[in-house]
PDB file of N, CA and C in Angstrom:
ATOM      1  N   MET I  16     -31.949 -30.799   3.570  1.00  0.00           N
ATOM      2  CA  MET I  16     -31.683 -29.438   3.144  1.00  0.00           C
ATOM      3  C   MET I  16     -32.791 -29.000   2.180  1.00  0.00           C
ATOM      4  N   ASN I  17     -33.452 -27.914   2.508  1.00  0.00           N
ATOM      5  CA  ASN I  17     -34.538 -27.484   1.639  1.00  0.00           C
ATOM      6  C   ASN I  17     -34.017 -26.510   0.571  1.00  0.00           C
ATOM      7  N   ASP I  18     -34.930 -26.078  -0.281  1.00  0.00           N
ATOM      8  CA  ASP I  18     -34.553 -25.243  -1.420  1.00  0.00           C
ATOM      9  C   ASP I  18     -33.995 -23.885  -1.003  1.00  0.00           C
ATOM     10  N   ILE I  19     -34.534 -23.300   0.054  1.00  0.00           N
ATOM     11  CA  ILE I  19     -34.067 -21.977   0.504  1.00  0.00           C
ATOM     12  C   ILE I  19     -32.642 -22.064   1.032  1.00  0.00           C
ATOM     13  N   ASP I  20     -32.347 -23.140   1.774  1.00  0.00           N
ATOM     14  CA  ASP I  20     -30.985 -23.325   2.283  1.00  0.00           C
ATOM     15  C   ASP I  20     -29.993 -23.534   1.134  1.00  0.00           C
ATOM     16  N   MET I  21     -30.390 -24.293   0.140  1.00  0.00           N
ATOM     17  CA  MET I  21     -29.527 -24.541  -1.014  1.00  0.00           C
ATOM     18  C   MET I  21     -29.271 -23.243  -1.786  1.00  0.00           C
ATOM     19  N   LEU I  22     -30.301 -22.434  -1.978  1.00  0.00           N
ATOM     20  CA  LEU I  22     -30.166 -21.155  -2.676  1.00  0.00           C
ATOM     21  C   LEU I  22     -29.259 -20.206  -1.894  1.00  0.00           C
ATOM     22  N   GLN I  23     -29.432 -20.160  -0.596  1.00  0.00           N
ATOM     23  CA  GLN I  23     -28.584 -19.310   0.243  1.00  0.00           C
ATOM     24  C   GLN I  23     -27.125 -19.775   0.175  1.00  0.00           C
ATOM     25  N   TRP I  24     -26.889 -21.065   0.187  1.00  0.00           N
ATOM     26  CA  TRP I  24     -25.537 -21.612   0.099  1.00  0.00           C
ATOM     27  C   TRP I  24     -24.896 -21.264  -1.250  1.00  0.00           C
ATOM     28  N   LEU I  25     -25.646 -21.399  -2.345  1.00  0.00           N
ATOM     29  CA  LEU I  25     -25.120 -21.073  -3.671  1.00  0.00           C
ATOM     30  C   LEU I  25     -24.810 -19.577  -3.810  1.00  0.00           C
ATOM     31  N   LEU I  26     -25.673 -18.725  -3.289  1.00  0.00           N
ATOM     32  CA  LEU I  26     -25.427 -17.287  -3.343  1.00  0.00           C
ATOM     33  C   LEU I  26     -24.188 -16.912  -2.526  1.00  0.00           C
ATOM     34  N   SER I  27     -24.029 -17.514  -1.362  1.00  0.00           N
ATOM     35  CA  SER I  27     -22.842 -17.261  -0.537  1.00  0.00           C
ATOM     36  C   SER I  27     -21.575 -17.696  -1.266  1.00  0.00           C
ATOM     37  N   LEU I  28     -21.634 -18.841  -1.907  1.00  0.00           N
ATOM     38  CA  LEU I  28     -20.494 -19.338  -2.672  1.00  0.00           C
ATOM     39  C   LEU I  28     -20.142 -18.400  -3.817  1.00  0.00           C
ATOM     40  N   LEU I  29     -21.148 -17.898  -4.531  1.00  0.00           N
ATOM     41  CA  LEU I  29     -20.918 -16.953  -5.628  1.00  0.00           C
ATOM     42  C   LEU I  29     -20.302 -15.653  -5.125  1.00  0.00           C
ATOM     43  N   VAL I  30     -20.739 -15.170  -3.980  1.00  0.00           N
ATOM     44  CA  VAL I  30     -20.169 -13.944  -3.406  1.00  0.00           C
ATOM     45  C   VAL I  30     -18.700 -14.155  -3.059  1.00  0.00           C
ATOM     46  N   VAL I  31     -18.374 -15.261  -2.426  1.00  0.00           N
ATOM     47  CA  VAL I  31     -16.985 -15.542  -2.049  1.00  0.00           C
ATOM     48  C   VAL I  31     -16.101 -15.675  -3.294  1.00  0.00           C
ATOM     49  N   ILE I  32     -16.555 -16.378  -4.300  1.00  0.00           N
ATOM     50  CA  ILE I  32     -15.776 -16.532  -5.539  1.00  0.00           C
ATOM     51  C   ILE I  32     -15.608 -15.180  -6.228  1.00  0.00           C
ATOM     52  N   SER I  33     -16.647 -14.357  -6.227  1.00  0.00           N
ATOM     53  CA  SER I  33     -16.555 -13.027  -6.831  1.00  0.00           C
ATOM     54  C   SER I  33     -15.533 -12.160  -6.109  1.00  0.00           C
ATOM     55  N   VAL I  34     -15.531 -12.200  -4.793  1.00  0.00           N
ATOM     56  CA  VAL I  34     -14.564 -11.412  -4.021  1.00  0.00           C
ATOM     57  C   VAL I  34     -13.142 -11.885  -4.322  1.00  0.00           C
ATOM     58  N   ILE I  35     -12.928 -13.173  -4.412  1.00  0.00           N
ATOM     59  CA  ILE I  35     -11.598 -13.710  -4.727  1.00  0.00           C
ATOM     60  C   ILE I  35     -11.154 -13.243  -6.114  1.00  0.00           C
ATOM     61  N   LEU I  36     -12.036 -13.309  -7.099  1.00  0.00           N
ATOM     62  CA  LEU I  36     -11.686 -12.873  -8.451  1.00  0.00           C
ATOM     63  C   LEU I  36     -11.387 -11.371  -8.509  1.00  0.00           C
ATOM     64  N   ILE I  37     -12.171 -10.575  -7.800  1.00  0.00           N
ATOM     65  CA  ILE I  37     -11.937  -9.127  -7.771  1.00  0.00           C
ATOM     66  C   ILE I  37     -10.599  -8.816  -7.113  1.00  0.00           C
ATOM     67  N   LEU I  38     -10.292  -9.464  -6.004  1.00  0.00           N
ATOM     68  CA  LEU I  38      -9.009  -9.238  -5.335  1.00  0.00           C
ATOM     69  C   LEU I  38      -7.834  -9.678  -6.208  1.00  0.00           C
ATOM     70  N   ALA I  39      -7.980 -10.769  -6.932  1.00  0.00           N
ATOM     71  CA  ALA I  39      -6.917 -11.219  -7.835  1.00  0.00           C
ATOM     72  C   ALA I  39      -6.706 -10.210  -8.963  1.00  0.00           C
ATOM     73  N   PHE I  40      -7.788  -9.670  -9.499  1.00  0.00           N
ATOM     74  CA  PHE I  40      -7.693  -8.667 -10.560  1.00  0.00           C
ATOM     75  C   PHE I  40      -6.989  -7.402 -10.053  1.00  0.00           C
ATOM     76  N   VAL I  41      -7.374  -6.941  -8.863  1.00  0.00           N
ATOM     77  CA  VAL I  41      -6.757  -5.744  -8.284  1.00  0.00           C
ATOM     78  C   VAL I  41      -5.275  -5.995  -7.996  1.00  0.00           C
ATOM     79  N   ALA I  42      -4.938  -7.161  -7.475  1.00  0.00           N
ATOM     80  CA  ALA I  42      -3.542  -7.480  -7.188  1.00  0.00           C
ATOM     81  C   ALA I  42      -2.718  -7.537  -8.473  1.00  0.00           C
ATOM     82  N   LYS I  43      -3.303  -8.044  -9.537  1.00  0.00           N
ATOM     83  CA  LYS I  43      -2.584  -8.109 -10.808  1.00  0.00           C
ATOM     84  C   LYS I  43      -2.354  -6.714 -11.366  1.00  0.00           C
ATOM     85  N   LYS I  44      -3.369  -5.858 -11.302  1.00  0.00           N
ATOM     86  CA  LYS I  44      -3.229  -4.491 -11.812  1.00  0.00           C
ATOM     87  C   LYS I  44      -2.245  -3.684 -10.970  1.00  0.00           C
ATOM     88  N   ALA I  45      -2.207  -3.930  -9.675  1.00  0.00           N
ATOM     89  CA  ALA I  45      -1.312  -3.198  -8.790  1.00  0.00           C
ATOM     90  C   ALA I  45       0.086  -3.815  -8.756  1.00  0.00           C
ATOM     91  N   ARG I  46       0.245  -4.935  -9.428  1.00  0.00           N
ATOM     92  CA  ARG I  46       1.519  -5.663  -9.480  1.00  0.00           C
ATOM     93  C   ARG I  46       2.040  -6.000  -8.090  1.00  0.00           C
ATOM     94  N   VAL I  47       1.134  -6.480  -7.258  1.00  0.00           N
ATOM     95  CA  VAL I  47       1.494  -6.865  -5.902  1.00  0.00           C
ATOM     96  C   VAL I  47       2.425  -8.066  -5.912  1.00  0.00           C
ATOM     97  N   PHE I  48       2.176  -9.011  -6.802  1.00  0.00           N
ATOM     98  CA  PHE I  48       2.969 -10.227  -6.848  1.00  0.00           C
ATOM     99  C   PHE I  48       3.981 -10.175  -7.983  1.00  0.00           C
ATOM    100  N   GLY I  49       4.517  -8.992  -8.266  1.00  0.00           N
ATOM    101  CA  GLY I  49       5.454  -8.827  -9.371  1.00  0.00           C
ATOM    102  C   GLY I  49       6.832  -9.395  -9.055  1.00  0.00           C
ATOM    103  N   SER I  50       7.641  -9.437 -10.056  1.00  0.00           N
ATOM    104  CA  SER I  50       8.998  -9.934  -9.912  1.00  0.00           C
ATOM    105  C   SER I  50       9.856  -8.899  -9.209  1.00  0.00           C
ATOM    106  N   ASN I  51      10.764  -9.362  -8.380  1.00  0.00           N
ATOM    107  CA  ASN I  51      11.685  -8.482  -7.676  1.00  0.00           C
ATOM    108  C   ASN I  51      13.090  -8.711  -8.210  1.00  0.00           C
ATOM    109  N   ASN I  52      13.249  -8.559  -9.509  1.00  0.00           N
ATOM    110  CA  ASN I  52      14.519  -8.839 -10.171  1.00  0.00           C
ATOM    111  C   ASN I  52      15.415  -7.609 -10.094  1.00  0.00           C
ATOM    112  N   GLN I  53      16.581  -7.745  -9.443  1.00  0.00           N
ATOM    113  CA  GLN I  53      17.499  -6.627  -9.283  1.00  0.00           C
ATOM    114  C   GLN I  53      18.417  -6.469 -10.488  1.00  0.00           C
ATOM    115  N   LEU I  54      18.457  -7.419 -11.413  1.00  0.00           N
ATOM    116  CA  LEU I  54      19.343  -7.351 -12.563  1.00  0.00           C
ATOM    117  C   LEU I  54      18.762  -6.543 -13.713  1.00  0.00           C
ATOM    118  N   LEU I  55      17.513  -6.188 -13.636  1.00  0.00           N
ATOM    119  CA  LEU I  55      16.846  -5.471 -14.720  1.00  0.00           C
ATOM    120  C   LEU I  55      16.021  -4.338 -14.127  1.00  0.00           C
ATOM    121  N   HIS I  56      16.388  -3.091 -14.458  1.00  0.00           N
ATOM    122  CA  HIS I  56      15.588  -1.958 -13.991  1.00  0.00           C
ATOM    123  C   HIS I  56      15.763  -0.761 -14.918  1.00  0.00           C
ATOM    124  N   VAL I  57      14.790   0.141 -14.860  1.00  0.00           N
ATOM    125  CA  VAL I  57      14.783   1.336 -15.706  1.00  0.00           C
ATOM    126  C   VAL I  57      15.658   2.396 -15.047  1.00  0.00           C
ATOM    127  N   VAL I  58      16.626   2.905 -15.816  1.00  0.00           N
ATOM    128  CA  VAL I  58      17.525   3.937 -15.325  1.00  0.00           C
ATOM    129  C   VAL I  58      16.926   5.315 -15.569  1.00  0.00           C
ATOM    130  N   ALA I  59      16.407   5.534 -16.787  1.00  0.00           N
ATOM    131  CA  ALA I  59      15.839   6.837 -17.143  1.00  0.00           C
ATOM    132  C   ALA I  59      14.765   6.629 -18.203  1.00  0.00           C
ATOM    133  N   THR I  60      13.822   7.563 -18.246  1.00  0.00           N
ATOM    134  CA  THR I  60      12.775   7.512 -19.252  1.00  0.00           C
ATOM    135  C   THR I  60      12.437   8.933 -19.696  1.00  0.00           C
ATOM    136  N   LEU I  61      12.112   9.061 -20.975  1.00  0.00           N
ATOM    137  CA  LEU I  61      11.746  10.351 -21.551  1.00  0.00           C
ATOM    138  C   LEU I  61      10.487  10.168 -22.385  1.00  0.00           C
ATOM    139  N   PRO I  62       9.344  10.700 -21.917  1.00  0.00           N
ATOM    140  CA  PRO I  62       8.117  10.577 -22.709  1.00  0.00           C
ATOM    141  C   PRO I  62       8.190  11.439 -23.965  1.00  0.00           C
ATOM    142  N   LEU I  63       7.774  10.859 -25.093  1.00  0.00           N
ATOM    143  CA  LEU I  63       7.754  11.576 -26.368  1.00  0.00           C
ATOM    144  C   LEU I  63       6.339  11.872 -26.829  1.00  0.00           C
ATOM    145  N   GLY I  64       5.378  11.166 -26.305  1.00  0.00           N
ATOM    146  CA  GLY I  64       3.975  11.314 -26.664  1.00  0.00           C
ATOM    147  C   GLY I  64       3.135  10.546 -25.676  1.00  0.00           C
ATOM    148  N   PRO I  65       1.839  10.397 -25.960  1.00  0.00           N
ATOM    149  CA  PRO I  65       0.969   9.686 -25.017  1.00  0.00           C
ATOM    150  C   PRO I  65       1.350   8.222 -24.804  1.00  0.00           C
ATOM    151  N   LYS I  66       1.833   7.558 -25.836  1.00  0.00           N
ATOM    152  CA  LYS I  66       2.202   6.144 -25.711  1.00  0.00           C
ATOM    153  C   LYS I  66       3.627   5.864 -26.154  1.00  0.00           C
ATOM    154  N   GLU I  67       4.390   6.893 -26.449  1.00  0.00           N
ATOM    155  CA  GLU I  67       5.752   6.708 -26.929  1.00  0.00           C
ATOM    156  C   GLU I  67       6.734   7.278 -25.913  1.00  0.00           C
ATOM    157  N   ARG I  68       7.839   6.551 -25.721  1.00  0.00           N
ATOM    158  CA  ARG I  68       8.889   7.034 -24.829  1.00  0.00           C
ATOM    159  C   ARG I  68      10.213   6.369 -25.176  1.00  0.00           C
ATOM    160  N   ILE I  69      11.264   6.995 -24.718  1.00  0.00           N
ATOM    161  CA  ILE I  69      12.612   6.435 -24.831  1.00  0.00           C
ATOM    162  C   ILE I  69      13.045   6.069 -23.425  1.00  0.00           C
ATOM    163  N   MET I  70      13.625   4.865 -23.272  1.00  0.00           N
ATOM    164  CA  MET I  70      14.027   4.394 -21.956  1.00  0.00           C
ATOM    165  C   MET I  70      15.454   3.878 -22.001  1.00  0.00           C
ATOM    166  N   VAL I  71      16.171   4.104 -20.921  1.00  0.00           N
ATOM    167  CA  VAL I  71      17.467   3.471 -20.709  1.00  0.00           C
ATOM    168  C   VAL I  71      17.241   2.404 -19.652  1.00  0.00           C
ATOM    169  N   VAL I  72      17.558   1.157 -20.013  1.00  0.00           N
ATOM    170  CA  VAL I  72      17.324   0.022 -19.128  1.00  0.00           C
ATOM    171  C   VAL I  72      18.656  -0.618 -18.774  1.00  0.00           C
ATOM    172  N   GLN I  73      18.852  -0.873 -17.481  1.00  0.00           N
ATOM    173  CA  GLN I  73      20.041  -1.558 -16.993  1.00  0.00           C
ATOM    174  C   GLN I  73      19.766  -3.055 -17.048  1.00  0.00           C
ATOM    175  N   VAL I  74      20.593  -3.777 -17.794  1.00  0.00           N
ATOM    176  CA  VAL I  74      20.473  -5.225 -17.921  1.00  0.00           C
ATOM    177  C   VAL I  74      21.786  -5.817 -17.428  1.00  0.00           C
ATOM    178  N   GLY I  75      21.781  -6.307 -16.195  1.00  0.00           N
ATOM    179  CA  GLY I  75      23.032  -6.776 -15.610  1.00  0.00           C
ATOM    180  C   GLY I  75      23.969  -5.600 -15.436  1.00  0.00           C
ATOM    181  N   SER I  76      25.122  -5.637 -16.106  1.00  0.00           N
ATOM    182  CA  SER I  76      26.077  -4.537 -16.022  1.00  0.00           C
ATOM    183  C   SER I  76      26.024  -3.634 -17.248  1.00  0.00           C
ATOM    184  N   GLU I  77      25.165  -3.939 -18.210  1.00  0.00           N
ATOM    185  CA  GLU I  77      25.066  -3.148 -19.437  1.00  0.00           C
ATOM    186  C   GLU I  77      23.798  -2.293 -19.432  1.00  0.00           C
ATOM    187  N   GLN I  78      23.828  -1.224 -20.218  1.00  0.00           N
ATOM    188  CA  GLN I  78      22.658  -0.379 -20.387  1.00  0.00           C
ATOM    189  C   GLN I  78      22.302  -0.318 -21.863  1.00  0.00           C
ATOM    190  N   VAL I  79      21.002  -0.333 -22.146  1.00  0.00           N
ATOM    191  CA  VAL I  79      20.514  -0.252 -23.521  1.00  0.00           C
ATOM    192  C   VAL I  79      19.489   0.864 -23.621  1.00  0.00           C
ATOM    193  N   LEU I  80      19.440   1.495 -24.798  1.00  0.00           N
ATOM    194  CA  LEU I  80      18.479   2.543 -25.090  1.00  0.00           C
ATOM    195  C   LEU I  80      17.350   1.920 -25.903  1.00  0.00           C
ATOM    196  N   LEU I  81      16.109   2.021 -25.415  1.00  0.00           N
ATOM    197  CA  LEU I  81      14.960   1.396 -26.058  1.00  0.00           C
ATOM    198  C   LEU I  81      13.944   2.451 -26.473  1.00  0.00           C
ATOM    199  N   GLY I  82      13.334   2.242 -27.625  1.00  0.00           N
ATOM    200  CA  GLY I  82      12.197   3.035 -28.067  1.00  0.00           C
ATOM    201  C   GLY I  82      10.942   2.226 -27.807  1.00  0.00           C
ATOM    202  N   VAL I  83      10.022   2.760 -27.013  1.00  0.00           N
ATOM    203  CA  VAL I  83       8.840   2.019 -26.592  1.00  0.00           C
ATOM    204  C   VAL I  83       7.595   2.733 -27.125  1.00  0.00           C
ATOM    205  N   THR I  84       6.745   1.978 -27.825  1.00  0.00           N
ATOM    206  CA  THR I  84       5.454   2.487 -28.288  1.00  0.00           C
ATOM    207  C   THR I  84       4.364   1.575 -27.733  1.00  0.00           C
ATOM    208  N   GLY I  85       3.128   1.852 -28.095  1.00  0.00           N
ATOM    209  CA  GLY I  85       2.020   1.016 -27.644  1.00  0.00           C
ATOM    210  C   GLY I  85       2.037  -0.371 -28.247  1.00  0.00           C
ATOM    211  N   GLN I  86       2.675  -0.529 -29.417  1.00  0.00           N
ATOM    212  CA  GLN I  86       2.663  -1.807 -30.116  1.00  0.00           C
ATOM    213  C   GLN I  86       3.994  -2.560 -30.074  1.00  0.00           C
ATOM    214  N   GLN I  87       5.119  -1.857 -29.877  1.00  0.00           N
ATOM    215  CA  GLN I  87       6.405  -2.562 -29.960  1.00  0.00           C
ATOM    216  C   GLN I  87       7.476  -1.872 -29.138  1.00  0.00           C
ATOM    217  N   ILE I  88       8.575  -2.599 -28.954  1.00  0.00           N
ATOM    218  CA  ILE I  88       9.762  -2.092 -28.276  1.00  0.00           C
ATOM    219  C   ILE I  88      10.938  -2.333 -29.210  1.00  0.00           C
ATOM    220  N   ASN I  89      11.714  -1.273 -29.497  1.00  0.00           N
ATOM    221  CA  ASN I  89      12.851  -1.389 -30.408  1.00  0.00           C
ATOM    222  C   ASN I  89      14.145  -1.040 -29.685  1.00  0.00           C
ATOM    223  N   LEU I  90      15.173  -1.829 -29.929  1.00  0.00           N
ATOM    224  CA  LEU I  90      16.500  -1.522 -29.423  1.00  0.00           C
ATOM    225  C   LEU I  90      17.083  -0.427 -30.303  1.00  0.00           C
ATOM    226  N   LEU I  91      17.361   0.732 -29.706  1.00  0.00           N
ATOM    227  CA  LEU I  91      17.923   1.836 -30.459  1.00  0.00           C
ATOM    228  C   LEU I  91      19.440   1.816 -30.426  1.00  0.00           C
ATOM    229  N   LYS I  92      20.007   1.499 -29.251  1.00  0.00           N
ATOM    230  CA  LYS I  92      21.461   1.506 -29.135  1.00  0.00           C
ATOM    231  C   LYS I  92      21.877   0.823 -27.837  1.00  0.00           C
ATOM    232  N   GLU I  93      22.989   0.101 -27.907  1.00  0.00           N
ATOM    233  CA  GLU I  93      23.626  -0.406 -26.695  1.00  0.00           C
ATOM    234  C   GLU I  93      24.625   0.654 -26.260  1.00  0.00           C
ATOM    235  N   LEU I  94      24.487   1.135 -25.049  1.00  0.00           N
ATOM    236  CA  LEU I  94      25.322   2.234 -24.591  1.00  0.00           C
ATOM    237  C   LEU I  94      26.716   1.737 -24.213  1.00  0.00           C
ATOM    238  N   ALA I  95      27.747   2.328 -24.843  1.00  0.00           N
ATOM    239  CA  ALA I  95      29.134   1.958 -24.541  1.00  0.00           C
ATOM    240  C   ALA I  95      29.527   2.501 -23.170  1.00  0.00           C
ATOM    241  N   GLN I  96      29.031   3.690 -22.842  1.00  0.00           N
ATOM    242  CA  GLN I  96      29.333   4.307 -21.562  1.00  0.00           C
ATOM    243  C   GLN I  96      28.021   4.435 -20.778  1.00  0.00           C
ATOM    244  N   PRO I  97      27.879   3.696 -19.678  1.00  0.00           N
ATOM    245  CA  PRO I  97      26.615   3.721 -18.927  1.00  0.00           C
ATOM    246  C   PRO I  97      26.310   5.110 -18.373  1.00  0.00           C
ATOM    247  N   LEU I  98      25.012   5.403 -18.252  1.00  0.00           N
ATOM    248  CA  LEU I  98      24.580   6.652 -17.635  1.00  0.00           C
ATOM    249  C   LEU I  98      24.806   6.580 -16.139  1.00  0.00           C
ATOM    250  N   ASP I  99      25.026   7.734 -15.545  1.00  0.00           N
ATOM    251  CA  ASP I  99      25.218   7.817 -14.105  1.00  0.00           C
ATOM    252  C   ASP I  99      23.855   7.781 -13.420  1.00  0.00           C
ATOM    253  N   ASN I 100      23.693   6.874 -12.455  1.00  0.00           N
ATOM    254  CA  ASN I 100      22.417   6.728 -11.746  1.00  0.00           C
ATOM    255  C   ASN I 100      22.303   7.666 -10.556  1.00  0.00           C
ATOM    256  N   SER I 101      23.317   8.444 -10.261  1.00  0.00           N
ATOM    257  CA  SER I 101      23.316   9.248  -9.038  1.00  0.00           C
ATOM    258  C   SER I 101      22.699  10.625  -9.250  1.00  0.00           C
ATOM    259  N   GLN I 102      21.596  10.692  -9.975  1.00  0.00           N
ATOM    260  CA  GLN I 102      20.885  11.941 -10.161  1.00  0.00           C
ATOM    261  C   GLN I 102      20.082  12.240  -8.904  1.00  0.00           C
ATOM    262  N   PRO I 103      19.886  13.513  -8.559  1.00  0.00           N
ATOM    263  CA  PRO I 103      19.078  13.825  -7.383  1.00  0.00           C
ATOM    264  C   PRO I 103      17.631  13.379  -7.602  1.00  0.00           C
ATOM    265  N   GLU I 104      17.015  12.921  -6.528  1.00  0.00           N
ATOM    266  CA  GLU I 104      15.637  12.440  -6.614  1.00  0.00           C
ATOM    267  C   GLU I 104      14.689  13.622  -6.803  1.00  0.00           C
ATOM    268  N   LEU I 105      13.808  13.529  -7.782  1.00  0.00           N
ATOM    269  CA  LEU I 105      12.847  14.591  -8.045  1.00  0.00           C
ATOM    270  C   LEU I 105      11.621  14.474  -7.155  1.00  0.00           C
ATOM    271  N   ASN I 106      11.304  13.237  -6.717  1.00  0.00           N
ATOM    272  CA  ASN I 106      10.116  13.025  -5.910  1.00  0.00           C
ATOM    273  C   ASN I 106      10.501  12.190  -4.692  1.00  0.00           C
ATOM    274  N   PRO I 107      10.837  12.828  -3.567  1.00  0.00           N
ATOM    275  CA  PRO I 107      11.273  12.063  -2.398  1.00  0.00           C
ATOM    276  C   PRO I 107      10.170  11.174  -1.821  1.00  0.00           C
ATOM    277  N   PHE I 108       8.899  11.578  -1.973  1.00  0.00           N
ATOM    278  CA  PHE I 108       7.806  10.743  -1.467  1.00  0.00           C
ATOM    279  C   PHE I 108       7.754   9.409  -2.197  1.00  0.00           C
ATOM    280  N   ALA I 109       7.884   9.439  -3.538  1.00  0.00           N
ATOM    281  CA  ALA I 109       7.850   8.202  -4.323  1.00  0.00           C
ATOM    282  C   ALA I 109       9.019   7.303  -3.945  1.00  0.00           C
ATOM    283  N   THR I 110      10.179   7.896  -3.713  1.00  0.00           N
ATOM    284  CA  THR I 110      11.352   7.117  -3.320  1.00  0.00           C
ATOM    285  C   THR I 110      11.132   6.461  -1.966  1.00  0.00           C
ATOM    286  N   LYS I 111      10.621   7.226  -1.017  1.00  0.00           N
ATOM    287  CA  LYS I 111      10.367   6.692   0.325  1.00  0.00           C
ATOM    288  C   LYS I 111       9.306   5.590   0.282  1.00  0.00           C
ATOM    289  N   LEU I 112       8.247   5.796  -0.496  1.00  0.00           N
ATOM    290  CA  LEU I 112       7.194   4.791  -0.624  1.00  0.00           C
ATOM    291  C   LEU I 112       7.730   3.508  -1.247  1.00  0.00           C
ATOM    292  N   ALA I 113       8.547   3.633  -2.279  1.00  0.00           N
ATOM    293  CA  ALA I 113       9.133   2.447  -2.917  1.00  0.00           C
ATOM    294  C   ALA I 113      10.027   1.697  -1.949  1.00  0.00           C
ATOM    295  N   LEU I 114      10.797   2.415  -1.143  1.00  0.00           N
ATOM    296  CA  LEU I 114      11.665   1.774  -0.156  1.00  0.00           C
ATOM    297  C   LEU I 114      10.844   1.038   0.890  1.00  0.00           C
ATOM    298  N   MET I 115       9.756   1.670   1.358  1.00  0.00           N
ATOM    299  CA  MET I 115       8.904   1.013   2.350  1.00  0.00           C
ATOM    300  C   MET I 115       8.234  -0.227   1.780  1.00  0.00           C
ATOM    301  N   MET I 116       7.782  -0.164   0.530  1.00  0.00           N
ATOM    302  CA  MET I 116       7.148  -1.324  -0.101  1.00  0.00           C
ATOM    303  C   MET I 116       8.153  -2.455  -0.275  1.00  0.00           C
ATOM    304  N   LYS I 117       9.385  -2.108  -0.651  1.00  0.00           N
ATOM    305  CA  LYS I 117      10.424  -3.131  -0.812  1.00  0.00           C
ATOM    306  C   LYS I 117      10.715  -3.817   0.510  1.00  0.00           C
ATOM    307  N   GLN I 118      10.799  -3.042   1.592  1.00  0.00           N
ATOM    308  CA  GLN I 118      11.047  -3.619   2.904  1.00  0.00           C
ATOM    309  C   GLN I 118       9.881  -4.494   3.338  1.00  0.00           C
ATOM    310  N   HIS I 119       8.666  -4.074   3.022  1.00  0.00           N
ATOM    311  CA  HIS I 119       7.487  -4.858   3.393  1.00  0.00           C
ATOM    312  C   HIS I 119       7.445  -6.185   2.626  1.00  0.00           C
ATOM    313  N   ASN I 120       7.838  -6.154   1.348  1.00  0.00           N
ATOM    314  CA  ASN I 120       7.827  -7.381   0.541  1.00  0.00           C
ATOM    315  C   ASN I 120       8.909  -8.358   0.964  1.00  0.00           C
ATOM    316  N   GLU I 121       9.989  -7.870   1.567  1.00  0.00           N
ATOM    317  CA  GLU I 121      11.076  -8.750   1.991  1.00  0.00           C
ATOM    318  C   GLU I 121      10.717  -9.516   3.257  1.00  0.00           C
ATOM    319  N   LYS I 122       9.714  -9.037   4.004  1.00  0.00           N
ATOM    320  CA  LYS I 122       9.328  -9.703   5.258  1.00  0.00           C
ATOM    321  C   LYS I 122       8.598 -10.977   5.021  1.00  0.00           C
TER     322      LYS I 122
END
């Protein structure tokens, strides 16, 4: 094996490793391999500022009100009476896309 063949082999290896790292980064940012936990989900959210919001999160059979900022998450209140989840969908495209992605991940 001469020097040119060795250099070509090393460059090919670097390209393949770079592509793998880029794809892993994109998959992590897109949350492709995220958790599919049905016991924990966001019921409602209200933005208060660029990085601040109030969220109602369903944890098992209970709901909690959380204050979320860029640096921390605070429990504001445990809700005695859960919020009703049967609100009309504001964005049917997002709902349909989420359903299709869920079905695709189950395969």
